[in-house]
Amino acid sequence: MDSPILNGLFSRIKVDTGAGRPVYLQLSDRILALIRQGKLKPGQRLPSSRTVAALLSLNRLTVSRAYEELQLQGWLEGFVGRGTFVPAHIPEPEPKKLNGPTTGQARKTAGFTIDEQFYVPNPYFIPKAPLHLDDGYPDPSLAPLKEIYRAYRNQLTRSGLYRKFGGYSFPDGPEQYKSALSRYLGETRGLKTSTRNILSVRGTLMGLNLVCNALIRPGDIVVSGIPGWQRAEHNFVHAGARHIGIPVDAQGLAVTALEQICKRKKVRMVYVTPHHHYPTTVALRIDRRLELLRLAERYGFIIFEDDYDFDFHYSHRPLLPLASADENGMVIYCGSFSKSFSPAFRAGYLVAPENVIRHLANVRILLDRQGDHILDNAMAALLDDGTLQRYARKALTIYQERRDHFCNLLQQELGGHVSFSVPEGGMTVWTKFTRNTNLELLAKKAYAQGLYLSDGSIHRYPGFNENAVRLGFASSTKPALTQSVRILKTLLHKGAGTRS
C-alpha cells in the first residue's frame, strides 16, 4: 500500500501540459529533484504509476515513461512484483547542499572557486546605435556576399563527402586554402612561402593567443608600442610575460628605445603593426623596418607582425610586410579576412618557418582541432578566381572617398575641437580632442542621440593620454558620416562634452 506521506509529496508536483518539454520528462525532473533534496530516501519505494497518474491527473503511460527514464539514468530501479525504488547505493545528500539546480532556476554562481584575478578584465560592448564611428570596421554591404555564399555552398556538394566531412583533417588547415594563400601572399605581399609555412586561424586574436601559448613562457619579455592594442597586451600578461611598452611617434615604433632594452634584457618577442600602427595609424618608416629586422637577428627575438589592414592604403601601393624582407626566419606574420569583409567572417592565417608552423599546429590541436575547413576552402575559391582581389580594389576606392569626405567634415565642422592627420591608409582617423573635452561624457551623450564612438579609455596608459580616439569612417556612408559629425558638432558647441 502506498504511503499517505509519499502520496502527499507527489500530489504537490506540478507539470505544465502546455510547455514545450514533454510531460514525462517534466515529471522525471521533479522526481529527480525530490531524490536530490533528500525527500525521497535511498531504498525508499515510490508510489505506483497508477497512484501517481491518479494524483496528477496524468495518463499512467506518462508516469511509467518518467519512471523508465529515471531507471535508465540510474536514479531508480524497478523489481517485478515489488515496485519501483530509489537505489540503496545512492548516497543521501547533505542538507547544506540542497540549493542550486534543484530549485528549478539557473545557477548564477558556481560551487567551486574562480581565480578571476589571474585574468585581466576583458569587457566588451555591443553598440546598437544606428550611427557609428567605430574602431575601423569594413562595410559589409560592399562585401561579395553572393560570391561567398556560392563558394560556401559549392563546398557542400556531394562529391568527396567522406574526405570533406567523414573525419578530422589537418590542424594547420586544408591544402586548398594554404595553396591559394601561398600564391596570393606571394603576388600581393612578396612573401616566399609553401603550404608548410601557413597555418589557418580564426582571426588575428586567435593567432596571437596561439603564439603566446606556444612560444611565450612566464617571465619572458614582450615589447610593443604605446599606445597599442589592449587585447594583444592582455594576451601577453595572461601568458605570464613581462610586457614593456615603448613610444610610438610619427614614424612608428621607436626602435632606438627597443635597442636600449635589448642591451639590458633578453627580449623574447616584439609585437608590431607596421603597416598602420594601432591605434594611431602611422606607418613604420623604411629605415626603422630594416633596423627592427637587424635587431631581431642580433638579439634573437620573435617579431609578431600583425598586418590587419594591408589592402587598404590610399596614398600609394601598400608597404610590403616585414616578413617579405625577413631573411633569417624571425617574423611570424599574421593576417585576417575579418577586416576585409566583416568581423563575422572568422578566417585568417599565420605565416612562419616550417618548424614554427608544425609546433603551432601541435599546440592548436589542444584548443581547436582543425578550424572551419569548409569556410577556408570557400575563401580559397574566392582567392583563386580573383573575387577577393576585385573586391579589395572596389572597396579601396569607396573607402578613400569616405576618408576624404570625413576628414573634410572634421576640419570644417570640428576644427576648433579636434586635431588629426589624414591617414594614408586604414579605416580610421586617429583624432585628438582638446584637453577640455570629456570624451567619456561626449561618447555617452552621443550614444543617447544614436551615435556610437569610443570614449578613449582603452587608449590611455600611465603617463600617456592624448585624449584621442579612433573614429572609423569605412563602415558608414557619406550621409551617415555627415550626420555623425553634425551630432558631435552640436554636442561640442553646447558644451555637452566639456569638462566641468
Short mmCIF file of C-alpha atoms in Angstrom, two decimals:
data_model
loop_
_atom_site.label_atom_id
_atom_site.label_comp_id
_atom_site.label_asym_id
_atom_site.label_seq_id
_atom_site.Cartn_x
_atom_site.Cartn_y
_atom_site.Cartn_z
CA MET A 1 0.00 0.00 0.00
CA ASP A 2 1.30 3.45 -0.89
CA SER A 3 2.28 5.78 1.95
CA PRO A 4 -0.07 8.76 2.56
CA ILE A 5 3.01 10.92 3.21
CA LEU A 6 4.55 9.96 -0.14
CA ASN A 7 1.21 10.48 -1.87
CA GLY A 8 1.06 13.95 -0.40
CA LEU A 9 4.62 14.64 -1.60
CA PHE A 10 3.81 13.54 -5.14
CA SER A 11 0.48 15.37 -5.20
CA ARG A 12 2.38 18.67 -4.92
CA ILE A 13 4.31 18.01 -8.13
CA LYS A 14 3.43 20.49 -10.87
CA VAL A 15 3.72 19.84 -14.61
CA ASP A 16 2.71 22.06 -17.48
CA THR A 17 0.97 20.26 -20.33
CA GLY A 18 1.35 23.37 -22.49
CA ALA A 19 5.11 23.63 -22.12
CA GLY A 20 7.50 22.67 -24.89
CA ARG A 21 9.18 19.97 -22.77
CA PRO A 22 7.37 16.58 -22.78
CA VAL A 23 5.31 15.95 -19.65
CA TYR A 24 7.06 12.67 -18.81
CA LEU A 25 10.42 14.48 -18.79
CA GLN A 26 8.98 17.24 -16.60
CA LEU A 27 7.76 14.59 -14.20
CA SER A 28 11.11 12.79 -14.17
CA ASP A 29 12.81 16.16 -13.45
CA ARG A 30 10.52 16.74 -10.45
CA ILE A 31 11.07 13.23 -9.06
CA LEU A 32 14.84 13.61 -9.50
CA ALA A 33 14.67 16.89 -7.59
CA LEU A 34 12.94 15.08 -4.70
CA ILE A 35 15.75 12.50 -4.65
CA ARG A 36 18.48 15.15 -4.71
CA GLN A 37 16.75 17.12 -1.97
CA GLY A 38 16.66 14.03 0.22
CA LYS A 39 12.87 13.94 0.30
CA LEU A 40 13.00 10.52 -1.34
CA LYS A 41 15.49 8.44 0.64
CA PRO A 42 17.83 5.69 -0.63
CA GLY A 43 15.94 2.36 -0.63
CA GLN A 44 12.55 4.06 -0.48
CA ARG A 45 9.67 2.63 -2.51
CA LEU A 46 7.84 5.06 -4.81
CA PRO A 47 4.07 5.19 -5.26
CA SER A 48 2.81 3.03 -8.11
CA SER A 49 2.45 4.54 -11.54
CA ARG A 50 -1.31 4.10 -11.25
CA THR A 51 -1.39 6.10 -8.00
CA VAL A 52 0.78 8.92 -9.35
CA ALA A 53 -1.31 9.11 -12.51
CA ALA A 54 -4.44 9.50 -10.39
CA LEU A 55 -2.83 12.11 -8.11
CA LEU A 56 -1.64 14.28 -11.00
CA SER A 57 -4.46 13.57 -13.47
CA LEU A 58 -1.99 12.12 -15.95
CA ASN A 59 -2.02 9.12 -18.23
CA ARG A 60 -0.48 6.11 -16.50
CA LEU A 61 1.78 5.57 -19.53
CA THR A 62 3.23 9.04 -18.98
CA VAL A 63 4.15 8.16 -15.39
CA SER A 64 5.63 4.84 -16.49
CA ARG A 65 7.82 6.60 -19.06
CA ALA A 66 9.04 9.03 -16.39
CA TYR A 67 9.97 6.10 -14.12
CA GLU A 68 11.70 4.33 -17.04
CA GLU A 69 13.68 7.48 -17.85
CA LEU A 70 14.99 7.68 -14.30
CA GLN A 71 15.77 3.95 -14.28
CA LEU A 72 17.85 4.39 -17.44
CA GLN A 73 19.78 7.17 -15.72
CA GLY A 74 20.32 5.03 -12.62
CA TRP A 75 18.22 7.15 -10.25
CA LEU A 76 15.52 4.49 -9.83
CA GLU A 77 15.37 0.73 -10.02
CA GLY A 78 12.33 -1.46 -10.61
CA PHE A 79 11.55 -5.01 -9.45
CA VAL A 80 8.77 -7.12 -10.90
CA GLY A 81 6.07 -7.67 -8.31
CA ARG A 82 7.74 -5.37 -5.74
CA GLY A 83 7.61 -1.89 -7.30
CA THR A 84 9.99 1.00 -8.04
CA PHE A 85 12.66 2.09 -5.55
CA VAL A 86 15.35 4.69 -5.04
CA PRO A 87 18.57 2.62 -5.22
CA ALA A 88 20.04 1.91 -1.79
CA HIS A 89 23.57 2.70 -3.01
CA ILE A 90 22.75 6.34 -3.80
CA PRO A 91 24.28 8.49 -1.02
CA GLU A 92 21.91 10.65 0.95
CA PRO A 93 22.58 14.33 0.22
CA GLU A 94 23.82 16.65 2.92
CA PRO A 95 21.32 19.37 3.89
CA LYS A 96 23.80 22.19 3.22
CA LYS A 97 23.96 21.22 -0.46
CA LEU A 98 20.26 21.37 -1.14
CA ASN A 99 20.34 24.60 -3.17
CA GLY A 100 21.16 25.14 -6.84
CA PRO A 101 19.59 23.32 -9.77
CA THR A 102 17.04 21.56 -7.55
CA THR A 103 15.27 24.90 -7.11
CA GLY A 104 14.34 24.85 -10.79
CA GLN A 105 16.36 28.01 -11.52
CA ALA A 106 19.58 28.53 -13.46
CA ARG A 107 22.69 28.90 -11.33
CA LYS A 108 24.30 32.32 -11.04
CA THR A 109 27.40 31.23 -9.16
CA ALA A 110 29.48 28.08 -9.20
CA GLY A 111 30.12 25.83 -6.25
CA PHE A 112 33.87 25.98 -6.88
CA THR A 113 36.23 28.93 -6.62
CA ILE A 114 37.37 31.02 -9.61
CA ASP A 115 40.65 32.94 -9.52
CA GLU A 116 39.40 35.89 -11.52
CA GLN A 117 42.47 37.89 -10.51
CA PHE A 118 44.52 35.63 -12.79
CA TYR A 119 42.75 37.08 -15.82
CA VAL A 120 42.88 40.68 -16.95
CA PRO A 121 39.31 42.01 -17.31
CA ASN A 122 38.20 41.98 -20.94
CA PRO A 123 34.94 43.93 -21.06
CA TYR A 124 33.11 44.30 -24.33
CA PHE A 125 30.22 46.41 -25.53
CA ILE A 126 27.96 45.69 -28.49
CA PRO A 127 26.63 49.06 -29.68
CA LYS A 128 23.13 49.25 -31.14
CA ALA A 129 23.18 52.85 -32.29
CA PRO A 130 22.17 53.45 -35.94
CA LEU A 131 25.23 55.67 -36.48
CA HIS A 132 28.79 54.64 -35.68
CA LEU A 133 32.31 55.99 -35.82
CA ASP A 134 33.74 52.63 -34.82
CA ASP A 135 37.20 51.15 -34.28
CA GLY A 136 37.77 50.70 -38.01
CA TYR A 137 35.42 48.08 -39.40
CA PRO A 138 34.64 47.41 -43.06
CA ASP A 139 31.27 47.97 -44.66
CA PRO A 140 29.70 44.51 -45.03
CA SER A 141 27.33 45.83 -47.70
CA LEU A 142 30.35 46.08 -50.01
CA ALA A 143 31.50 42.52 -49.38
CA PRO A 144 30.90 39.95 -52.16
CA LEU A 145 28.29 38.12 -50.10
CA LYS A 146 26.69 36.36 -53.06
CA GLU A 147 30.06 35.03 -54.18
CA ILE A 148 30.89 33.94 -50.62
CA TYR A 149 27.55 32.15 -50.36
CA ARG A 150 28.09 30.41 -53.70
CA ALA A 151 31.62 29.34 -52.81
CA TYR A 152 30.49 28.00 -49.43
CA ARG A 153 27.54 26.18 -50.99
CA ASN A 154 29.82 24.56 -53.55
CA GLN A 155 31.82 23.07 -50.70
CA LEU A 156 28.68 21.25 -49.57
CA THR A 157 28.19 19.29 -52.79
CA ARG A 158 28.04 15.51 -52.63
CA SER A 159 31.40 14.86 -54.26
CA GLY A 160 34.06 13.65 -51.86
CA LEU A 161 31.77 13.70 -48.85
CA TYR A 162 33.92 11.46 -46.67
CA ARG A 163 37.04 13.47 -47.45
CA LYS A 164 35.22 16.67 -46.52
CA PHE A 165 33.02 15.53 -43.65
CA GLY A 166 33.94 11.98 -42.70
CA GLY A 167 36.57 12.79 -40.11
CA TYR A 168 39.16 15.26 -38.90
CA SER A 169 41.75 16.77 -41.18
CA PHE A 170 44.96 18.76 -40.87
CA PRO A 171 45.13 21.06 -37.82
CA ASP A 172 47.06 23.66 -39.80
CA GLY A 173 44.30 23.99 -42.41
CA PRO A 174 43.25 22.39 -45.71
CA GLU A 175 45.75 22.13 -48.54
CA GLN A 176 43.49 24.02 -50.93
CA TYR A 177 43.35 27.02 -48.63
CA LYS A 178 47.06 27.02 -47.89
CA SER A 179 47.93 26.68 -51.58
CA ALA A 180 45.66 29.57 -52.55
CA LEU A 181 47.05 31.69 -49.73
CA SER A 182 50.62 30.91 -50.66
CA ARG A 183 50.04 32.16 -54.20
CA TYR A 184 48.04 35.18 -53.02
CA LEU A 185 50.59 36.26 -50.42
CA GLY A 186 53.38 35.89 -52.94
CA GLU A 187 51.60 38.03 -55.52
CA THR A 188 50.36 40.76 -53.18
CA ARG A 189 52.86 40.86 -50.30
CA GLY A 190 56.05 39.41 -51.72
CA LEU A 191 56.09 36.51 -49.24
CA LYS A 192 58.02 33.42 -50.29
CA THR A 193 56.05 30.52 -48.87
CA SER A 194 54.90 26.97 -49.40
CA THR A 195 51.85 25.36 -47.84
CA ARG A 196 54.08 24.22 -44.97
CA ASN A 197 54.64 27.86 -43.98
CA ILE A 198 50.94 28.59 -43.39
CA LEU A 199 48.55 27.83 -40.57
CA SER A 200 44.84 28.66 -40.71
CA VAL A 201 43.41 30.50 -37.71
CA ARG A 202 40.08 32.11 -36.98
CA GLY A 203 41.44 35.62 -36.81
CA THR A 204 44.30 37.75 -35.53
CA LEU A 205 43.39 37.32 -31.88
CA MET A 206 43.42 33.53 -32.13
CA GLY A 207 46.75 33.66 -33.95
CA LEU A 208 48.28 35.86 -31.28
CA ASN A 209 46.88 33.76 -28.45
CA LEU A 210 48.23 30.61 -30.07
CA VAL A 211 51.70 32.13 -30.41
CA CYS A 212 51.63 33.27 -26.77
CA ASN A 213 50.60 29.78 -25.63
CA ALA A 214 53.17 28.02 -27.77
CA LEU A 215 56.20 30.31 -27.67
CA ILE A 216 55.96 32.57 -24.61
CA ARG A 217 56.87 31.39 -21.13
CA PRO A 218 56.24 33.08 -17.77
CA GLY A 219 58.81 35.78 -17.22
CA ASP A 220 59.57 36.30 -20.93
CA ILE A 221 59.77 39.93 -22.04
CA VAL A 222 57.38 41.09 -24.75
CA VAL A 223 57.71 44.61 -26.17
CA SER A 224 55.08 46.61 -28.06
CA GLY A 225 54.27 50.22 -28.84
CA ILE A 226 52.37 52.58 -26.55
CA PRO A 227 49.60 53.32 -27.27
CA GLY A 228 48.78 49.86 -28.55
CA TRP A 229 46.14 47.17 -28.85
CA GLN A 230 44.79 46.25 -25.44
CA ARG A 231 43.65 42.76 -26.48
CA ALA A 232 47.20 41.92 -27.54
CA GLU A 233 48.64 43.29 -24.31
CA HIS A 234 46.21 41.20 -22.26
CA ASN A 235 47.40 38.09 -24.08
CA PHE A 236 50.98 38.89 -23.11
CA VAL A 237 50.02 39.36 -19.47
CA HIS A 238 47.95 36.19 -19.37
CA ALA A 239 50.86 34.21 -20.78
CA GLY A 240 52.84 35.36 -17.76
CA ALA A 241 55.10 37.58 -19.82
CA ARG A 242 56.55 40.85 -18.67
CA HIS A 243 55.15 43.48 -21.03
CA ILE A 244 57.24 46.57 -21.75
CA GLY A 245 55.78 49.44 -23.75
CA ILE A 246 57.92 51.76 -25.85
CA PRO A 247 56.97 55.03 -27.58
CA VAL A 248 55.38 55.39 -31.00
CA ASP A 249 55.88 58.64 -32.91
CA ALA A 250 55.04 59.91 -36.39
CA GLN A 251 57.45 57.35 -37.92
CA GLY A 252 56.14 54.40 -35.96
CA LEU A 253 57.73 52.24 -33.27
CA ALA A 254 60.79 53.81 -31.62
CA VAL A 255 63.33 51.11 -32.44
CA THR A 256 66.13 53.03 -30.68
CA ALA A 257 64.23 52.56 -27.41
CA LEU A 258 63.87 48.87 -28.26
CA GLU A 259 67.61 48.52 -28.76
CA GLN A 260 68.30 50.05 -25.35
CA ILE A 261 66.04 47.43 -23.77
CA CYS A 262 67.73 44.64 -25.72
CA LYS A 263 71.13 45.71 -24.44
CA ARG A 264 69.95 45.25 -20.84
CA LYS A 265 67.40 42.43 -21.04
CA LYS A 266 66.59 39.33 -23.06
CA VAL A 267 63.57 40.19 -25.20
CA ARG A 268 61.51 37.21 -26.40
CA MET A 269 59.04 38.91 -28.74
CA VAL A 270 58.17 42.28 -30.25
CA TYR A 271 54.56 42.83 -31.32
CA VAL A 272 54.18 45.38 -34.09
CA THR A 273 51.57 46.68 -36.54
CA PRO A 274 53.98 48.29 -39.01
CA HIS A 275 51.61 48.98 -41.90
CA HIS A 276 49.23 51.14 -39.86
CA HIS A 277 50.10 51.22 -36.19
CA TYR A 278 47.17 50.52 -33.92
CA PRO A 279 45.68 52.86 -32.81
CA THR A 280 47.47 55.87 -34.33
CA THR A 281 47.52 54.54 -37.96
CA VAL A 282 51.10 55.76 -38.62
CA ALA A 283 53.31 53.61 -40.87
CA LEU A 284 56.66 52.30 -39.70
CA ARG A 285 59.29 54.13 -41.75
CA ILE A 286 61.55 52.05 -44.00
CA ASP A 287 64.76 52.69 -42.05
CA ARG A 288 63.07 51.60 -38.83
CA ARG A 289 61.73 48.48 -40.54
CA LEU A 290 65.20 47.45 -41.59
CA GLU A 291 66.60 48.27 -38.16
CA LEU A 292 63.89 46.20 -36.47
CA LEU A 293 64.82 43.19 -38.61
CA ARG A 294 68.51 43.74 -37.83
CA LEU A 295 67.81 43.90 -34.10
CA ALA A 296 65.74 40.71 -34.27
CA GLU A 297 68.63 38.87 -35.91
CA ARG A 298 71.18 40.28 -33.48
CA TYR A 299 69.25 39.70 -30.25
CA GLY A 300 67.20 36.67 -31.30
CA PHE A 301 63.66 37.90 -30.57
CA ILE A 302 60.49 36.99 -32.43
CA ILE A 303 58.72 39.68 -34.43
CA PHE A 304 54.95 39.17 -34.42
CA GLU A 305 53.76 41.22 -37.40
CA ASP A 306 50.05 41.99 -37.20
CA ASP A 307 49.08 43.16 -40.69
CA TYR A 308 45.40 43.71 -40.03
CA ASP A 309 44.52 46.02 -42.95
CA PHE A 310 47.17 45.58 -45.64
CA ASP A 311 44.78 46.00 -48.58
CA PHE A 312 43.65 49.50 -47.63
CA HIS A 313 46.34 52.05 -48.38
CA TYR A 314 45.40 55.19 -50.33
CA SER A 315 48.43 57.39 -50.97
CA HIS A 316 50.49 54.75 -52.77
CA ARG A 317 50.84 50.99 -53.01
CA PRO A 318 50.84 49.26 -49.63
CA LEU A 319 54.21 48.90 -47.97
CA LEU A 320 55.40 45.31 -48.16
CA PRO A 321 55.38 43.45 -44.85
CA LEU A 322 58.43 43.00 -42.68
CA ALA A 323 58.08 39.29 -43.41
CA SER A 324 58.84 39.90 -47.09
CA ALA A 325 62.33 41.16 -46.16
CA ASP A 326 62.96 38.63 -43.39
CA GLU A 327 65.95 36.51 -44.43
CA ASN A 328 66.54 34.94 -41.02
CA GLY A 329 63.17 33.46 -40.08
CA MET A 330 62.48 35.91 -37.25
CA VAL A 331 58.99 37.09 -38.29
CA ILE A 332 55.63 35.46 -37.62
CA TYR A 333 53.22 37.17 -39.98
CA CYS A 334 49.50 37.32 -39.18
CA GLY A 335 46.70 38.38 -41.49
CA SER A 336 42.93 38.15 -41.48
CA PHE A 337 39.98 38.50 -43.82
CA SER A 338 37.87 39.88 -40.97
CA LYS A 339 38.90 43.46 -41.78
CA SER A 340 38.32 42.88 -45.48
CA PHE A 341 34.74 41.57 -45.25
CA SER A 342 33.38 41.68 -41.73
CA PRO A 343 34.47 40.58 -38.25
CA ALA A 344 31.75 37.94 -38.58
CA PHE A 345 33.97 36.02 -41.04
CA ARG A 346 36.49 34.26 -38.84
CA ALA A 347 39.18 33.45 -41.38
CA GLY A 348 42.84 34.30 -41.00
CA TYR A 349 46.34 32.86 -41.17
CA LEU A 350 49.79 32.75 -39.65
CA VAL A 351 52.91 32.61 -41.82
CA ALA A 352 56.20 31.41 -40.34
CA PRO A 353 59.09 28.98 -40.91
CA GLU A 354 58.02 25.34 -41.27
CA ASN A 355 59.18 24.18 -37.84
CA VAL A 356 57.25 27.02 -36.19
CA ILE A 357 54.08 26.09 -38.06
CA ARG A 358 54.48 22.42 -37.05
CA HIS A 359 54.83 23.44 -33.41
CA LEU A 360 51.88 25.84 -33.54
CA ALA A 361 49.72 23.19 -35.23
CA ASN A 362 50.60 20.72 -32.48
CA VAL A 363 49.55 23.21 -29.80
CA ARG A 364 46.48 24.32 -31.75
CA ILE A 365 45.02 20.78 -31.57
CA LEU A 366 44.53 21.27 -27.83
CA LEU A 367 42.32 24.30 -28.45
CA ASP A 368 40.66 23.86 -31.83
CA ARG A 369 41.19 20.56 -33.64
CA GLN A 370 41.22 21.96 -37.15
CA GLY A 371 39.12 25.08 -37.61
CA ASP A 372 36.46 25.55 -40.27
CA HIS A 373 37.79 23.79 -43.37
CA ILE A 374 34.58 24.44 -45.31
CA LEU A 375 34.94 28.20 -44.88
CA ASP A 376 38.69 28.00 -45.54
CA ASN A 377 38.15 26.24 -48.86
CA ALA A 378 35.39 28.65 -49.82
CA MET A 379 37.86 31.51 -49.23
CA ALA A 380 40.42 29.64 -51.32
CA ALA A 381 37.98 29.53 -54.23
CA LEU A 382 37.46 33.30 -53.96
CA LEU A 383 41.21 33.86 -53.94
CA ASP A 384 41.76 31.63 -56.96
CA ASP A 385 39.04 33.20 -59.11
CA GLY A 386 40.09 36.77 -58.23
CA THR A 387 36.92 37.70 -56.33
CA LEU A 388 38.79 38.96 -53.27
CA GLN A 389 41.21 40.99 -55.33
CA ARG A 390 38.38 42.66 -57.28
CA TYR A 391 36.50 43.38 -54.08
CA ALA A 392 39.58 44.97 -52.47
CA ARG A 393 40.06 47.31 -55.44
CA LYS A 394 36.40 48.34 -55.38
CA ALA A 395 36.32 48.84 -51.60
CA LEU A 396 39.57 50.80 -51.66
CA THR A 397 38.07 53.43 -53.97
CA ILE A 398 34.93 53.79 -51.85
CA TYR A 399 36.82 53.91 -48.56
CA GLN A 400 39.15 56.58 -49.89
CA GLU A 401 36.16 58.72 -50.87
CA ARG A 402 34.70 58.25 -47.41
CA ARG A 403 38.03 59.09 -45.79
CA ASP A 404 38.33 62.33 -47.75
CA HIS A 405 34.72 63.27 -47.04
CA PHE A 406 35.08 62.53 -43.34
CA CYS A 407 38.37 64.39 -42.93
CA ASN A 408 36.91 67.42 -44.68
CA LEU A 409 33.96 67.33 -42.28
CA LEU A 410 36.25 67.08 -39.26
CA GLN A 411 38.28 70.04 -40.43
CA GLN A 412 35.35 72.24 -41.43
CA GLU A 413 32.88 71.40 -38.66
CA LEU A 414 35.07 70.42 -35.70
CA GLY A 415 38.30 72.24 -36.48
CA GLY A 416 38.33 74.10 -33.18
CA HIS A 417 37.78 70.94 -31.17
CA VAL A 418 39.95 68.28 -32.83
CA SER A 419 43.32 67.78 -34.50
CA PHE A 420 44.35 64.90 -36.74
CA SER A 421 46.47 63.82 -39.67
CA VAL A 422 44.81 62.42 -42.77
CA PRO A 423 45.67 58.71 -42.64
CA GLU A 424 47.49 57.23 -45.62
CA GLY A 425 45.55 54.04 -45.18
CA GLY A 426 43.33 52.04 -42.90
CA MET A 427 39.74 52.68 -41.90
CA THR A 428 40.01 55.18 -39.07
CA VAL A 429 41.22 58.65 -38.22
CA TRP A 430 43.24 58.98 -35.01
CA THR A 431 41.53 62.07 -33.64
CA LYS A 432 42.81 64.17 -30.74
CA PHE A 433 40.24 66.26 -28.90
CA THR A 434 41.05 69.40 -26.95
CA ARG A 435 42.02 68.84 -23.33
CA ASN A 436 38.82 70.36 -22.02
CA THR A 437 36.76 67.73 -23.88
CA ASN A 438 35.44 64.99 -21.62
CA LEU A 439 35.42 62.02 -24.01
CA GLU A 440 33.50 59.76 -21.62
CA LEU A 441 30.71 62.31 -21.35
CA LEU A 442 30.78 63.10 -25.07
CA ALA A 443 30.51 59.42 -26.00
CA LYS A 444 27.63 58.94 -23.57
CA LYS A 445 25.73 61.97 -24.88
CA ALA A 446 26.34 60.97 -28.50
CA TYR A 447 25.08 57.44 -27.86
CA ALA A 448 21.88 58.86 -26.41
CA GLN A 449 21.40 60.59 -29.78
CA GLY A 450 22.05 57.44 -31.79
CA LEU A 451 25.80 57.79 -32.46
CA TYR A 452 28.39 55.36 -31.15
CA LEU A 453 32.05 56.27 -30.68
CA SER A 454 34.71 55.15 -28.25
CA ASP A 455 35.24 57.07 -25.02
CA GLY A 456 39.00 56.75 -25.48
CA SER A 457 39.60 54.85 -22.23
CA ILE A 458 41.30 51.90 -23.99
CA HIS A 459 43.93 54.25 -25.40
CA ARG A 460 45.04 55.70 -22.07
CA TYR A 461 48.11 54.45 -20.22
CA PRO A 462 50.01 55.57 -17.14
CA GLY A 463 51.93 58.57 -18.39
CA PHE A 464 50.14 58.61 -21.75
CA ASN A 465 46.83 60.30 -22.51
CA GLU A 466 46.39 62.22 -25.74
CA ASN A 467 42.62 62.50 -25.20
CA ALA A 468 42.23 60.76 -28.54
CA VAL A 469 40.02 58.14 -30.15
CA ARG A 470 39.86 56.18 -33.36
CA LEU A 471 36.95 57.40 -35.49
CA GLY A 472 36.12 54.80 -38.11
CA PHE A 473 34.78 56.01 -41.44
CA ALA A 474 34.82 52.93 -43.67
CA SER A 475 31.65 51.28 -42.39
CA SER A 476 29.48 54.41 -42.82
CA THR A 477 28.06 56.03 -45.92
CA LYS A 478 28.80 59.69 -46.67
CA PRO A 479 25.34 60.84 -45.47
CA ALA A 480 25.81 58.85 -42.26
CA LEU A 481 29.24 60.42 -41.72
CA THR A 482 27.74 63.88 -42.26
CA GLN A 483 25.01 63.19 -39.73
CA SER A 484 27.51 61.78 -37.23
CA VAL A 485 29.73 64.85 -37.38
CA ARG A 486 26.66 67.07 -37.08
CA ILE A 487 25.75 65.36 -33.79
CA LEU A 488 29.28 65.81 -32.45
CA LYS A 489 29.33 69.45 -33.51
CA THR A 490 26.05 70.18 -31.76
CA LEU A 491 27.17 68.47 -28.56
CA LEU A 492 30.56 70.17 -28.51
CA HIS A 493 29.12 73.62 -29.23
CA LYS A 494 26.61 73.15 -26.42
CA GLY A 495 29.43 72.16 -24.11
CA ALA A 496 27.88 68.74 -23.55
CA GLY A 497 31.29 67.10 -23.74
CA THR A 498 33.24 69.75 -21.81
CA ARG A 499 34.95 69.06 -18.52
CA SER A 500 33.32 70.87 -15.63
#
